[in-house]
Amino acid sequence: MFIAFAKEDETTRNLFTGQRVHPDTPFEFIDMSVKEPYSSQWKERVRTRIRRSDGVIALISSSTPAATGQLWEIKCAVEEGAPLLGIWIEDGYRTKPSQMGSAPCKTWTWENVSSFIDSL
């Protein structure tokens, strides 16, 4: 699973990916997100990771509109035809990035994440 997130949301991304090891979590995945910005050719490397992933989860927050890297990752997922799900990570923030196209955005619940993963 590739996790697209704004750098400002790294702590939330850590919580999101960390839930996969909780004993009661009804799903599991391997985090393929980019943890360190690539200094060169990062777009090629990210595209390769997205292609190798079964799907992409985009963590959507008020930081997303200014997160050019995250927006490019989302656009890349759409271009590659990767299954894509947006997860709202802030209460009250519900602005879906246009780069997501017709992909859905849902609230952060185990059921929503599990349903997406199970559908892959």
mmCIF file of N, CA, C and O in Angstrom, residues 16-55:
data_model
loop_
_atom_site.group_PDB
_atom_site.id
_atom_site.type_symbol
_atom_site.label_atom_id
_atom_site.label_comp_id
_atom_site.label_asym_id
_atom_site.label_seq_id
_atom_site.Cartn_x
_atom_site.Cartn_y
_atom_site.Cartn_z
ATOM 1 N N PHE A 16 -1.402 6.341 11.392
ATOM 2 C CA PHE A 16 -2.196 5.573 10.432
ATOM 3 C C PHE A 16 -1.502 4.256 10.087
ATOM 4 O O PHE A 16 -2.107 3.187 10.140
ATOM 5 N N THR A 17 -0.220 4.328 9.733
ATOM 6 C CA THR A 17 0.478 3.103 9.356
ATOM 7 C C THR A 17 0.746 2.221 10.570
ATOM 8 O O THR A 17 0.778 1.003 10.448
ATOM 9 N N GLY A 18 0.891 2.825 11.731
ATOM 10 C CA GLY A 18 1.128 2.054 12.942
ATOM 11 C C GLY A 18 -0.060 1.213 13.367
ATOM 12 O O GLY A 18 0.104 0.175 14.018
ATOM 13 N N GLN A 19 -1.262 1.611 12.975
ATOM 14 C CA GLN A 19 -2.443 0.852 13.390
ATOM 15 C C GLN A 19 -2.460 -0.548 12.776
ATOM 16 O O GLN A 19 -3.135 -1.434 13.274
ATOM 17 N N ARG A 20 -1.682 -0.766 11.716
ATOM 18 C CA ARG A 20 -1.696 -2.074 11.063
ATOM 19 C C ARG A 20 -1.111 -3.171 11.957
ATOM 20 O O ARG A 20 -1.339 -4.343 11.714
ATOM 21 N N VAL A 21 -0.360 -2.804 12.989
ATOM 22 C CA VAL A 21 0.219 -3.810 13.879
ATOM 23 C C VAL A 21 -0.595 -4.003 15.159
ATOM 24 O O VAL A 21 -0.273 -4.869 15.962
ATOM 25 N N HIS A 22 -1.643 -3.212 15.332
ATOM 26 C CA HIS A 22 -2.506 -3.364 16.506
ATOM 27 C C HIS A 22 -3.205 -4.722 16.410
ATOM 28 O O HIS A 22 -3.712 -5.088 15.356
ATOM 29 N N PRO A 23 -3.252 -5.488 17.514
ATOM 30 C CA PRO A 23 -3.826 -6.835 17.442
ATOM 31 C C PRO A 23 -5.303 -6.888 17.022
ATOM 32 O O PRO A 23 -5.752 -7.908 16.494
ATOM 33 N N ASP A 24 -6.052 -5.819 17.223
ATOM 34 C CA ASP A 24 -7.471 -5.824 16.859
ATOM 35 C C ASP A 24 -7.739 -5.250 15.463
ATOM 36 O O ASP A 24 -8.887 -5.210 15.027
ATOM 37 N N THR A 25 -6.705 -4.799 14.774
ATOM 38 C CA THR A 25 -6.897 -4.207 13.453
ATOM 39 C C THR A 25 -7.338 -5.283 12.467
ATOM 40 O O THR A 25 -6.690 -6.319 12.347
ATOM 41 N N PRO A 26 -8.428 -5.034 11.726
ATOM 42 C CA PRO A 26 -8.963 -6.054 10.820
ATOM 43 C C PRO A 26 -8.294 -6.071 9.437
ATOM 44 O O PRO A 26 -8.868 -6.564 8.481
ATOM 45 N N PHE A 27 -7.084 -5.523 9.327
ATOM 46 C CA PHE A 27 -6.392 -5.507 8.043
ATOM 47 C C PHE A 27 -4.900 -5.451 8.287
ATOM 48 O O PHE A 27 -4.438 -5.199 9.393
ATOM 49 N N GLU A 28 -4.155 -5.694 7.226
ATOM 50 C CA GLU A 28 -2.710 -5.524 7.288
ATOM 51 C C GLU A 28 -2.234 -5.037 5.929
ATOM 52 O O GLU A 28 -2.874 -5.274 4.908
ATOM 53 N N PHE A 29 -1.130 -4.321 5.948
ATOM 54 C CA PHE A 29 -0.526 -3.862 4.702
ATOM 55 C C PHE A 29 0.924 -3.514 4.963
ATOM 56 O O PHE A 29 1.340 -3.340 6.098
ATOM 57 N N ILE A 30 1.682 -3.431 3.896
ATOM 58 C CA ILE A 30 3.060 -2.976 3.957
ATOM 59 C C ILE A 30 3.078 -1.541 3.488
ATOM 60 O O ILE A 30 2.533 -1.217 2.427
ATOM 61 N N ASP A 31 3.669 -0.676 4.284
ATOM 62 C CA ASP A 31 3.732 0.749 3.958
ATOM 63 C C ASP A 31 4.821 0.985 2.914
ATOM 64 O O ASP A 31 5.995 0.781 3.184
ATOM 65 N N MET A 32 4.412 1.419 1.709
ATOM 66 C CA MET A 32 5.349 1.706 0.621
ATOM 67 C C MET A 32 5.542 3.209 0.429
ATOM 68 O O MET A 32 6.091 3.635 -0.577
ATOM 69 N N SER A 33 5.060 4.018 1.384
ATOM 70 C CA SER A 33 5.171 5.470 1.219
ATOM 71 C C SER A 33 6.628 5.914 1.281
ATOM 72 O O SER A 33 7.504 5.199 1.761
ATOM 73 N N VAL A 34 6.854 7.108 0.792
ATOM 74 C CA VAL A 34 8.181 7.700 0.802
ATOM 75 C C VAL A 34 8.366 8.381 2.144
ATOM 76 O O VAL A 34 7.645 9.312 2.475
ATOM 77 N N LYS A 35 9.313 7.896 2.915
ATOM 78 C CA LYS A 35 9.528 8.454 4.240
ATOM 79 C C LYS A 35 10.530 9.602 4.234
ATOM 80 O O LYS A 35 10.503 10.461 5.081
ATOM 81 N N GLU A 36 11.419 9.589 3.275
ATOM 82 C CA GLU A 36 12.392 10.667 3.120
ATOM 83 C C GLU A 36 12.276 11.206 1.698
ATOM 84 O O GLU A 36 12.207 10.423 0.751
ATOM 85 N N PRO A 37 12.271 12.519 1.544
ATOM 86 C CA PRO A 37 12.195 13.071 0.189
ATOM 87 C C PRO A 37 13.414 12.630 -0.630
ATOM 88 O O PRO A 37 14.525 12.610 -0.121
ATOM 89 N N TYR A 38 13.173 12.247 -1.850
ATOM 90 C CA TYR A 38 14.282 11.893 -2.732
ATOM 91 C C TYR A 38 14.926 13.171 -3.240
ATOM 92 O O TYR A 38 14.249 14.108 -3.632
ATOM 93 N N SER A 39 16.249 13.196 -3.267
ATOM 94 C CA SER A 39 16.937 14.398 -3.713
ATOM 95 C C SER A 39 16.922 14.538 -5.236
ATOM 96 O O SER A 39 16.922 15.629 -5.754
ATOM 97 N N SER A 40 16.925 13.429 -5.946
ATOM 98 C CA SER A 40 16.860 13.496 -7.404
ATOM 99 C C SER A 40 16.061 12.314 -7.920
ATOM 100 O O SER A 40 15.989 11.262 -7.286
ATOM 101 N N GLN A 41 15.446 12.507 -9.053
ATOM 102 C CA GLN A 41 14.660 11.469 -9.717
ATOM 103 C C GLN A 41 13.569 10.882 -8.809
ATOM 104 O O GLN A 41 13.176 9.738 -8.961
ATOM 105 N N TRP A 42 13.064 11.675 -7.881
ATOM 106 C CA TRP A 42 12.075 11.134 -6.942
ATOM 107 C C TRP A 42 10.792 10.730 -7.645
ATOM 108 O O TRP A 42 10.151 9.756 -7.252
ATOM 109 N N LYS A 43 10.415 11.445 -8.679
ATOM 110 C CA LYS A 43 9.171 11.103 -9.373
ATOM 111 C C LYS A 43 9.250 9.719 -10.006
ATOM 112 O O LYS A 43 8.288 8.949 -9.932
ATOM 113 N N GLU A 44 10.382 9.381 -10.594
ATOM 114 C CA GLU A 44 10.543 8.043 -11.161
ATOM 115 C C GLU A 44 10.452 6.974 -10.076
ATOM 116 O O GLU A 44 9.825 5.937 -10.264
ATOM 117 N N ARG A 45 11.088 7.227 -8.947
ATOM 118 C CA ARG A 45 11.084 6.256 -7.849
ATOM 119 C C ARG A 45 9.691 6.106 -7.244
ATOM 120 O O ARG A 45 9.266 5.003 -6.916
ATOM 121 N N VAL A 46 8.996 7.216 -7.087
ATOM 122 C CA VAL A 46 7.636 7.155 -6.551
ATOM 123 C C VAL A 46 6.722 6.417 -7.520
ATOM 124 O O VAL A 46 5.937 5.554 -7.114
ATOM 125 N N ARG A 47 6.818 6.719 -8.797
ATOM 126 C CA ARG A 47 5.982 6.035 -9.792
ATOM 127 C C ARG A 47 6.225 4.526 -9.738
ATOM 128 O O ARG A 47 5.296 3.728 -9.793
ATOM 129 N N THR A 48 7.487 4.124 -9.596
ATOM 130 C CA THR A 48 7.812 2.700 -9.490
ATOM 131 C C THR A 48 7.162 2.096 -8.250
ATOM 132 O O THR A 48 6.580 1.001 -8.311
ATOM 133 N N ARG A 49 7.216 2.794 -7.124
ATOM 134 C CA ARG A 49 6.582 2.278 -5.892
ATOM 135 C C ARG A 49 5.072 2.174 -6.046
ATOM 136 O O ARG A 49 4.463 1.223 -5.569
ATOM 137 N N ILE A 50 4.470 3.157 -6.681
ATOM 138 C CA ILE A 50 3.019 3.122 -6.896
ATOM 139 C C ILE A 50 2.659 1.944 -7.788
ATOM 140 O O ILE A 50 1.701 1.218 -7.518
ATOM 141 N N ARG A 51 3.431 1.716 -8.843
ATOM 142 C CA ARG A 51 3.177 0.571 -9.735
ATOM 143 C C ARG A 51 3.288 -0.754 -8.994
ATOM 144 O O ARG A 51 2.569 -1.704 -9.299
ATOM 145 N N ARG A 52 4.191 -0.845 -8.042
ATOM 146 C CA ARG A 52 4.408 -2.086 -7.289
ATOM 147 C C ARG A 52 3.390 -2.285 -6.160
ATOM 148 O O ARG A 52 3.314 -3.353 -5.577
ATOM 149 N N SER A 53 2.641 -1.249 -5.855
ATOM 150 C CA SER A 53 1.669 -1.314 -4.757
ATOM 151 C C SER A 53 0.331 -1.826 -5.266
ATOM 152 O O SER A 53 -0.026 -1.632 -6.423
ATOM 153 N N ASP A 54 -0.414 -2.458 -4.378
ATOM 154 C CA ASP A 54 -1.758 -2.923 -4.732
ATOM 155 C C ASP A 54 -2.756 -1.778 -4.766
ATOM 156 O O ASP A 54 -3.798 -1.883 -5.402
ATOM 157 N N GLY A 55 -2.458 -0.698 -4.056
ATOM 158 C CA GLY A 55 -3.357 0.443 -4.007
ATOM 159 C C GLY A 55 -2.676 1.627 -3.344
ATOM 160 O O GLY A 55 -1.562 1.517 -2.826
#
